Short mmCIF file of C-alpha atoms and ligand atoms in Angstrom, two decimals:
data_model
loop_
_atom_site.label_atom_id
_atom_site.label_comp_id
_atom_site.label_asym_id
_atom_site.label_seq_id
_atom_site.Cartn_x
_atom_site.Cartn_y
_atom_site.Cartn_z
CA MET K 1 -65.52 -56.57 -2.07
CA PRO K 2 -62.71 -54.00 -2.52
CA ARG K 3 -63.70 -50.51 -1.53
CA SER K 4 -64.16 -48.12 -4.47
CA VAL K 5 -64.07 -44.33 -4.94
CA LYS K 6 -65.34 -42.03 -7.69
CA PHE K 7 -62.50 -40.43 -9.69
CA MET K 8 -63.25 -38.04 -12.62
CA GLY K 9 -66.60 -39.67 -13.12
CA TYR K 10 -65.21 -43.26 -13.00
CA ARG K 11 -65.70 -45.66 -10.14
CA ILE K 12 -62.30 -47.18 -9.33
CA THR K 13 -60.88 -49.36 -6.59
CA CYS K 14 -58.56 -47.96 -3.89
CA ALA K 15 -55.69 -50.06 -5.24
CA LYS K 16 -56.09 -48.53 -8.68
CA CYS K 17 -56.35 -45.09 -7.08
CA LEU K 18 -53.03 -45.65 -5.30
CA THR K 19 -51.38 -46.74 -8.57
CA ILE K 20 -52.66 -43.60 -10.34
CA CYS K 21 -51.37 -41.38 -7.52
CA LEU K 22 -47.92 -42.98 -7.60
CA GLY K 23 -47.86 -42.65 -11.38
CA LEU K 24 -48.76 -38.97 -11.24
CA THR K 25 -46.06 -38.33 -8.60
CA PHE K 26 -43.50 -40.08 -10.79
CA LEU K 27 -44.48 -38.04 -13.87
CA ALA K 28 -44.36 -34.77 -11.90
CA GLY K 29 -40.88 -35.73 -10.66
CA CYS K 30 -39.69 -36.42 -14.20
CA TYR K 31 -41.06 -33.08 -15.38
CA LEU K 32 -39.28 -31.14 -12.63
CA ALA K 33 -36.06 -32.99 -13.35
CA ILE K 34 -36.00 -31.98 -17.01
CA LEU K 35 -36.88 -28.31 -16.34
CA PRO K 36 -33.89 -25.97 -16.85
CA ILE K 37 -32.34 -24.86 -13.55
CA GLN K 38 -34.04 -21.64 -12.56
CA SER K 39 -31.68 -18.70 -12.13
CA GLU K 40 -32.22 -18.28 -8.44
CA LYS K 41 -31.81 -14.78 -7.11
CA LEU K 42 -28.27 -14.67 -5.71
CA THR K 43 -28.22 -13.75 -2.07
CA LEU K 44 -24.43 -13.74 -1.73
CA PRO K 45 -22.82 -10.54 -0.48
CA LYS K 46 -21.75 -8.24 -3.28
CA HIS K 47 -17.99 -8.77 -2.98
CA VAL K 48 -18.35 -12.57 -3.10
CA ARG K 49 -20.51 -12.32 -6.22
CA TYR K 50 -17.87 -10.03 -7.61
CA GLU K 51 -15.02 -12.42 -6.84
CA ILE K 52 -16.90 -15.25 -8.55
CA THR K 53 -17.41 -13.07 -11.63
CA SER K 54 -13.72 -12.17 -11.59
CA LYS K 55 -12.69 -15.81 -11.58
CA ILE K 56 -14.92 -16.53 -14.55
CA GLN K 57 -13.50 -13.61 -16.48
CA GLU K 58 -9.91 -14.81 -16.22
CA LYS K 59 -8.61 -11.48 -17.42
CA HIS K 60 -6.11 -9.01 -16.07
CA ARG K 61 -5.90 -8.72 -12.31
CA LEU K 62 -5.30 -5.44 -10.54
CA ALA K 63 -3.43 -5.13 -7.23
CA ILE K 64 -4.37 -1.93 -5.44
CA ILE K 65 -1.25 -0.96 -3.52
CA VAL K 66 -1.94 1.49 -0.70
CA PRO K 67 1.16 2.90 1.05
CA PHE K 68 -0.03 3.33 4.58
CA ARG K 69 0.65 4.47 8.11
CA ASP K 70 -1.74 5.95 10.64
CA ARG K 71 -4.64 6.60 8.26
CA PHE K 72 -7.28 4.23 9.61
CA GLU K 73 -10.19 6.67 9.36
CA GLU K 74 -9.41 7.23 5.69
CA LEU K 75 -9.15 3.47 5.11
CA LEU K 76 -12.67 2.98 6.47
CA HIS K 77 -13.92 5.27 3.68
CA PHE K 78 -11.54 4.01 1.02
CA VAL K 79 -12.36 0.30 1.04
CA PRO K 80 -16.16 0.42 0.62
CA HIS K 81 -15.78 3.26 -1.87
CA MET K 82 -13.33 1.35 -4.08
CA PHE K 83 -15.48 -1.78 -4.08
CA LYS K 84 -18.53 0.20 -5.21
CA PHE K 85 -16.54 2.14 -7.77
CA LEU K 86 -14.61 -0.74 -9.34
CA ASN K 87 -17.47 -3.24 -9.26
CA ARG K 88 -19.31 -0.87 -11.59
CA GLN K 89 -16.38 -1.31 -14.01
CA ASN K 90 -16.13 -5.07 -13.53
CA VAL K 91 -12.41 -4.84 -12.74
CA PRO K 92 -10.96 -7.85 -10.86
CA PHE K 93 -8.89 -6.42 -8.00
CA HIS K 94 -7.66 -6.89 -4.49
CA ILE K 95 -6.63 -4.19 -2.00
CA PHE K 96 -3.20 -4.51 -0.35
CA VAL K 97 -2.51 -2.06 2.43
CA ILE K 98 1.25 -1.88 2.82
CA GLN K 99 1.69 -0.60 6.32
CA GLN K 100 5.03 0.82 7.42
CA ALA K 101 5.79 -0.66 10.82
CA ASP K 102 9.11 0.84 11.88
CA VAL K 103 10.40 4.04 13.46
CA ASN K 104 11.73 5.64 10.27
CA ARG K 105 10.06 8.48 8.43
CA PHE K 106 7.31 7.47 6.02
CA ASN K 107 8.63 6.13 2.71
CA ARG K 108 5.79 5.93 0.20
CA ALA K 109 7.91 4.72 -2.74
CA SER K 110 9.60 1.89 -0.85
CA LEU K 111 6.22 0.69 0.40
CA ILE K 112 5.00 0.62 -3.20
CA ASN K 113 8.07 -1.41 -4.17
CA VAL K 114 7.29 -3.90 -1.39
CA GLY K 115 3.64 -4.06 -2.47
CA PHE K 116 4.69 -4.75 -6.03
CA LEU K 117 7.06 -7.58 -5.04
CA TYR K 118 4.41 -9.06 -2.77
CA THR K 119 1.73 -9.13 -5.47
CA LYS K 120 3.57 -9.58 -8.77
CA LYS K 121 3.05 -13.33 -9.02
CA ASP K 122 -0.74 -13.10 -9.06
CA TYR K 123 -1.43 -9.63 -10.41
CA ASP K 124 -0.35 -8.31 -13.78
CA TYR K 125 -0.91 -4.63 -13.06
CA ILE K 126 -0.87 -2.37 -10.05
CA VAL K 127 -2.35 0.92 -9.09
CA MET K 128 -0.38 2.87 -6.51
CA HIS K 129 -3.20 4.55 -4.67
CA ASP K 130 -3.28 7.22 -1.97
CA VAL K 131 -5.71 6.13 0.71
CA ASP K 132 -7.21 9.58 1.01
CA LEU K 133 -8.07 10.15 -2.67
CA LEU K 134 -11.41 8.71 -3.75
CA PRO K 135 -12.37 8.68 -7.45
CA LEU K 136 -15.85 10.05 -8.11
CA ASN K 137 -16.16 10.07 -11.89
CA ASP K 138 -17.12 6.73 -13.48
CA ASN K 139 -15.21 7.65 -16.64
CA LEU K 140 -11.97 7.14 -14.70
CA LYS K 141 -11.34 3.60 -15.93
CA TYR K 142 -8.88 1.46 -13.96
CA GLU K 143 -8.02 -0.51 -17.06
CA TYR K 144 -4.98 -2.59 -17.96
CA PRO K 145 -2.33 -0.11 -19.17
CA ALA K 146 -1.01 -2.10 -22.13
CA PHE K 147 0.86 0.76 -23.79
CA GLY K 148 2.09 2.92 -20.93
CA PRO K 149 1.29 3.98 -17.39
CA LEU K 150 -2.12 5.54 -16.86
CA HIS K 151 -2.26 8.48 -14.49
CA ILE K 152 -5.77 8.54 -13.05
CA SER K 153 -5.43 11.66 -10.88
CA SER K 154 -4.29 13.99 -13.66
CA PRO K 155 -3.17 17.56 -12.93
CA GLU K 156 -6.37 18.81 -14.61
CA THR K 157 -8.52 17.00 -12.08
CA HIS K 158 -6.44 16.46 -8.91
CA PRO K 159 -7.79 18.67 -6.10
CA LYS K 160 -4.33 19.99 -5.16
CA TYR K 161 -1.52 19.37 -7.66
CA HIS K 162 -1.69 20.90 -11.13
CA TYR K 163 1.78 20.82 -12.73
CA SER K 164 1.96 18.98 -16.04
CA THR K 165 4.49 16.31 -15.00
CA PHE K 166 2.59 15.39 -11.84
CA ILE K 167 1.99 11.63 -11.61
CA GLY K 168 1.22 11.27 -7.88
CA GLY K 169 -1.99 10.27 -6.19
CA ILE K 170 -3.26 7.39 -8.34
CA LEU K 171 -1.07 5.81 -11.01
CA ILE K 172 -1.66 2.54 -12.88
CA VAL K 173 1.37 0.62 -14.16
CA LYS K 174 1.61 -2.83 -15.66
CA ARG K 175 4.05 -5.33 -14.17
CA GLU K 176 6.52 -5.28 -17.08
CA HIS K 177 6.78 -1.50 -17.13
CA PHE K 178 7.30 -1.25 -13.37
CA GLU K 179 10.11 -3.80 -13.64
CA MET K 180 11.55 -2.11 -16.71
CA VAL K 181 12.26 1.06 -14.68
CA LYS K 182 13.42 -0.94 -11.61
CA GLY K 183 10.45 0.25 -9.58
CA MET K 184 10.71 3.40 -7.50
CA SER K 185 13.63 4.98 -5.67
CA ASN K 186 14.12 3.94 -2.04
CA ASN K 187 15.75 7.23 -1.06
CA TYR K 188 12.62 9.23 -0.32
CA TRP K 189 11.93 9.34 3.42
CA GLY K 190 9.41 11.99 4.42
CA TRP K 191 6.90 13.75 2.21
CA GLY K 192 7.33 14.51 -1.50
CA LEU K 193 9.37 14.19 -4.72
CA GLU K 194 9.37 10.38 -4.99
CA ASP K 195 6.60 10.58 -7.60
CA ASP K 196 8.52 13.21 -9.58
CA GLU K 197 11.61 11.01 -9.58
CA PHE K 198 9.46 8.14 -10.86
CA TYR K 199 8.24 10.39 -13.67
CA VAL K 200 11.85 10.80 -14.82
CA ARG K 201 12.38 7.03 -14.70
CA LEU K 202 9.38 6.55 -16.99
CA LYS K 203 10.55 9.32 -19.30
CA ASP K 204 14.08 7.86 -19.55
CA ALA K 205 12.53 4.50 -20.44
CA GLU K 206 10.48 6.28 -23.14
CA LEU K 207 7.21 5.29 -21.54
CA THR K 208 4.52 7.83 -22.23
CA VAL K 209 2.11 8.46 -19.40
CA ARG K 210 -1.52 8.51 -20.54
CA ARG K 211 -4.36 10.28 -18.80
CA PRO K 212 -8.08 9.42 -18.74
CA GLU K 213 -10.16 10.68 -21.64
CA ASN K 214 -13.68 12.15 -21.76
CA ILE K 215 -13.47 13.67 -18.31
CA THR K 216 -15.74 16.68 -18.02
CA THR K 217 -15.44 17.09 -14.25
CA GLY K 218 -12.72 19.32 -12.76
CA THR K 219 -10.55 19.78 -9.69
CA GLU K 220 -13.55 20.09 -7.37
CA ASN K 221 -15.64 17.09 -8.31
CA THR K 222 -13.43 14.38 -9.88
CA PHE K 223 -11.98 13.18 -6.55
CA LYS K 224 -12.72 13.47 -2.89
CA HIS K 225 -9.49 14.24 -1.02
CA ILE K 226 -10.02 13.41 2.66
CA HIS K 227 -7.04 15.36 3.92
CA ASP K 228 -7.06 18.05 6.56
CA LYS K 229 -3.60 19.62 6.50
CA THR K 230 -3.55 20.31 10.24
CA TYR K 231 -4.91 16.95 11.34
CA ARG K 232 -2.76 15.00 8.85
CA ARG K 233 0.44 16.99 8.72
CA ARG K 234 2.80 16.36 5.83
CA ASP K 235 6.34 15.57 6.99
CA MET K 236 8.17 18.25 5.00
CA ARG K 237 11.36 18.27 7.04
CA ASN K 238 14.68 18.21 5.21
CA CYS K 239 17.73 17.11 7.11
CA TYR K 240 21.36 16.23 6.31
CA ASN K 241 21.91 16.27 2.53
CA GLN K 242 18.34 15.18 1.78
CA ARG K 243 17.44 18.19 -0.34
CA ASP K 244 20.43 17.80 -2.67
CA VAL K 245 20.14 14.07 -3.16
CA THR K 246 16.37 13.85 -3.58
CA ARG K 247 16.29 16.58 -6.21
CA ARG K 248 18.36 14.40 -8.51
CA ARG K 249 17.47 11.32 -10.52
CA ASP K 250 18.39 8.14 -8.60
CA ARG K 251 20.08 5.63 -10.91
CA VAL K 252 21.03 3.27 -8.12
CA THR K 253 18.15 2.16 -5.93
CA GLY K 254 14.88 0.43 -6.74
CA LEU K 255 13.12 -2.92 -6.67
CA HIS K 256 16.40 -4.83 -6.70
CA ASP K 257 17.98 -3.40 -3.55
CA ILE K 258 15.12 -2.63 -1.24
CA ASN K 259 15.92 -3.74 2.28
CA TYR K 260 12.86 -4.78 4.28
CA SER K 261 11.18 -7.55 6.16
CA ILE K 262 7.54 -8.48 6.31
CA HIS K 263 6.52 -8.94 9.93
CA SER K 264 2.98 -10.16 9.43
CA VAL K 265 0.16 -10.38 6.93
CA HIS K 266 -3.47 -9.98 7.93
CA ARG K 267 -6.65 -10.66 6.03
CA LEU K 268 -9.23 -8.16 7.15
CA THR K 269 -12.69 -7.16 6.16
CA ILE K 270 -14.23 -3.73 6.34
CA ASP K 271 -18.03 -3.83 6.02
CA ASP K 272 -17.60 -7.48 4.94
CA LEU K 273 -15.24 -6.46 2.10
CA PRO K 274 -11.90 -8.27 2.02
CA LEU K 275 -8.45 -6.67 2.01
CA THR K 276 -4.92 -7.65 2.97
CA VAL K 277 -2.70 -5.71 5.33
CA VAL K 278 1.03 -6.32 5.00
CA ASN K 279 3.13 -5.07 7.93
CA VAL K 280 6.52 -4.04 6.67
CA GLU K 281 9.68 -2.96 8.40
CA LEU K 282 11.75 -0.79 6.08
CA LYS K 283 15.45 -0.87 6.86
CA CYS K 284 17.39 2.33 6.44
CA ASN K 285 21.01 2.56 5.38
CA LYS K 286 22.00 5.53 7.54
CA THR K 287 25.18 6.14 5.58
CA MET K 288 23.35 6.46 2.27
CA THR K 289 20.16 8.15 3.51
CA PRO K 290 20.69 9.58 7.01
CA TRP K 291 17.48 11.59 6.57
CA CYS K 292 15.35 8.51 7.22
CA ARG K 293 15.32 10.01 10.70
CA CYS K 294 15.80 13.72 11.31
CA PRO K 295 17.29 14.83 14.62
CA GLU K 296 14.73 16.20 17.03
CA PRO K 297 14.88 20.01 17.15
CA GLN K 298 16.73 21.11 20.26
CA SER K 299 14.20 22.31 22.78
CA LYS K 300 15.14 25.59 24.45
CA PRO K 301 16.26 25.22 28.06
CA ALA K 302 13.43 26.17 30.36
CA ALA K 303 13.85 29.68 31.75
CA LYS K 304 14.89 29.69 35.40
CA LYS K 305 12.09 30.53 37.73
CA THR K 306 12.96 33.46 39.93
CA LYS K 307 11.21 34.25 43.16
CA THR K 308 9.43 37.54 43.15
N1 UDP U 401 0.48 8.21 3.84
C1 UDP U 401 0.18 7.51 5.02
N2 UDP U 401 0.65 7.97 6.19
C2 UDP U 401 1.42 9.06 6.30
C3 UDP U 401 1.73 9.77 5.11
C4 UDP U 401 1.24 9.33 3.91
O1 UDP U 401 -0.51 6.50 4.96
O2 UDP U 401 1.82 9.44 7.42
C5 UDP U 401 0.04 7.67 2.55
C6 UDP U 401 -1.44 7.78 2.33
O3 UDP U 401 -1.86 6.73 1.50
C7 UDP U 401 -1.52 9.11 1.65
C8 UDP U 401 -0.32 9.05 0.72
O4 UDP U 401 0.66 8.37 1.48
O5 UDP U 401 -2.73 9.26 0.96
C9 UDP U 401 0.19 10.39 0.20
O6 UDP U 401 0.48 11.22 1.31
P1 UDP U 401 -0.28 12.62 1.53
O7 UDP U 401 -1.75 12.37 1.50
O8 UDP U 401 0.27 13.25 2.77
O9 UDP U 401 0.17 13.44 0.26
P2 UDP U 401 -0.61 14.59 -0.55
O10 UDP U 401 -0.76 14.01 -1.92
O11 UDP U 401 -1.95 14.85 0.10
O12 UDP U 401 0.29 15.77 -0.52
MN1 MN U 402 -3.44 13.50 0.80
#
């Protein structure tokens, strides 16, 4: 006699019991299969989630071009800060640190030109961004500048520079406009004036620079400027005919004649956040711009020691 068990008040055989169990398992399986996929809590790191979102959006892509040499401490602040700041705005971006790897004086504008050429295939707008200037106000939108360059660090809010034609610090330009003005001048070795020359290029091309709207913060609290003037000395030397030439508009040099070579490209992460470092050697035409290296000041001959 087959063994029997009691199931929900009915006496059934073990064979029947097995069939019922299998049936129930099958039905439960079917039910789970037709349930909509549960939105599992994403456990991916923030930047990966962000990159996925960016791909889905398929909109404008921003290359953050950081002219760079010897500012590693600032970079450690800059990268995490920019990810937090721009992820709140849902802006697809990538950071390119364009590092000058040669013995010439620092040339911010040429590095920006190199950064532009390096990124222009995949990115349709750039922001030239000082590594030591961190935006604090969420109303500073790093948006696609369809109608004209967008100067984020306006003279009303920049911690240090307040003249009306100032466009240094952080400036957003779309690819077509940067090309239209032939990029920036390559003549500016050492600190200063390259941004002012670029302002004249934009003006001559009848491109009006816009500034962010609805900003109620001021020079103290719109940006953090991590710049100690003693620790990070600005190279304000002028040698040869540098002063005369760099005070004038440069109608010759730009994107088309920049002389450089890229020595290496590195993909790094800082706090798990990705960035690209491009090591660039800028080549100087010493006949055209001898001030790419200033002569060392003559040290005074040591006074003769006399026996007393
Ligand atoms: N910079 C650099 N190394 C230098 C000089 C300048 O990396 O030796 C870069 C850096 O991104 C910096 C920007 O150029 O933020 C502008 O230079 P700086 O901060 O000296 O100019 P400021 O606007 O403070 O007068
Ligand atoms: Mn600075």
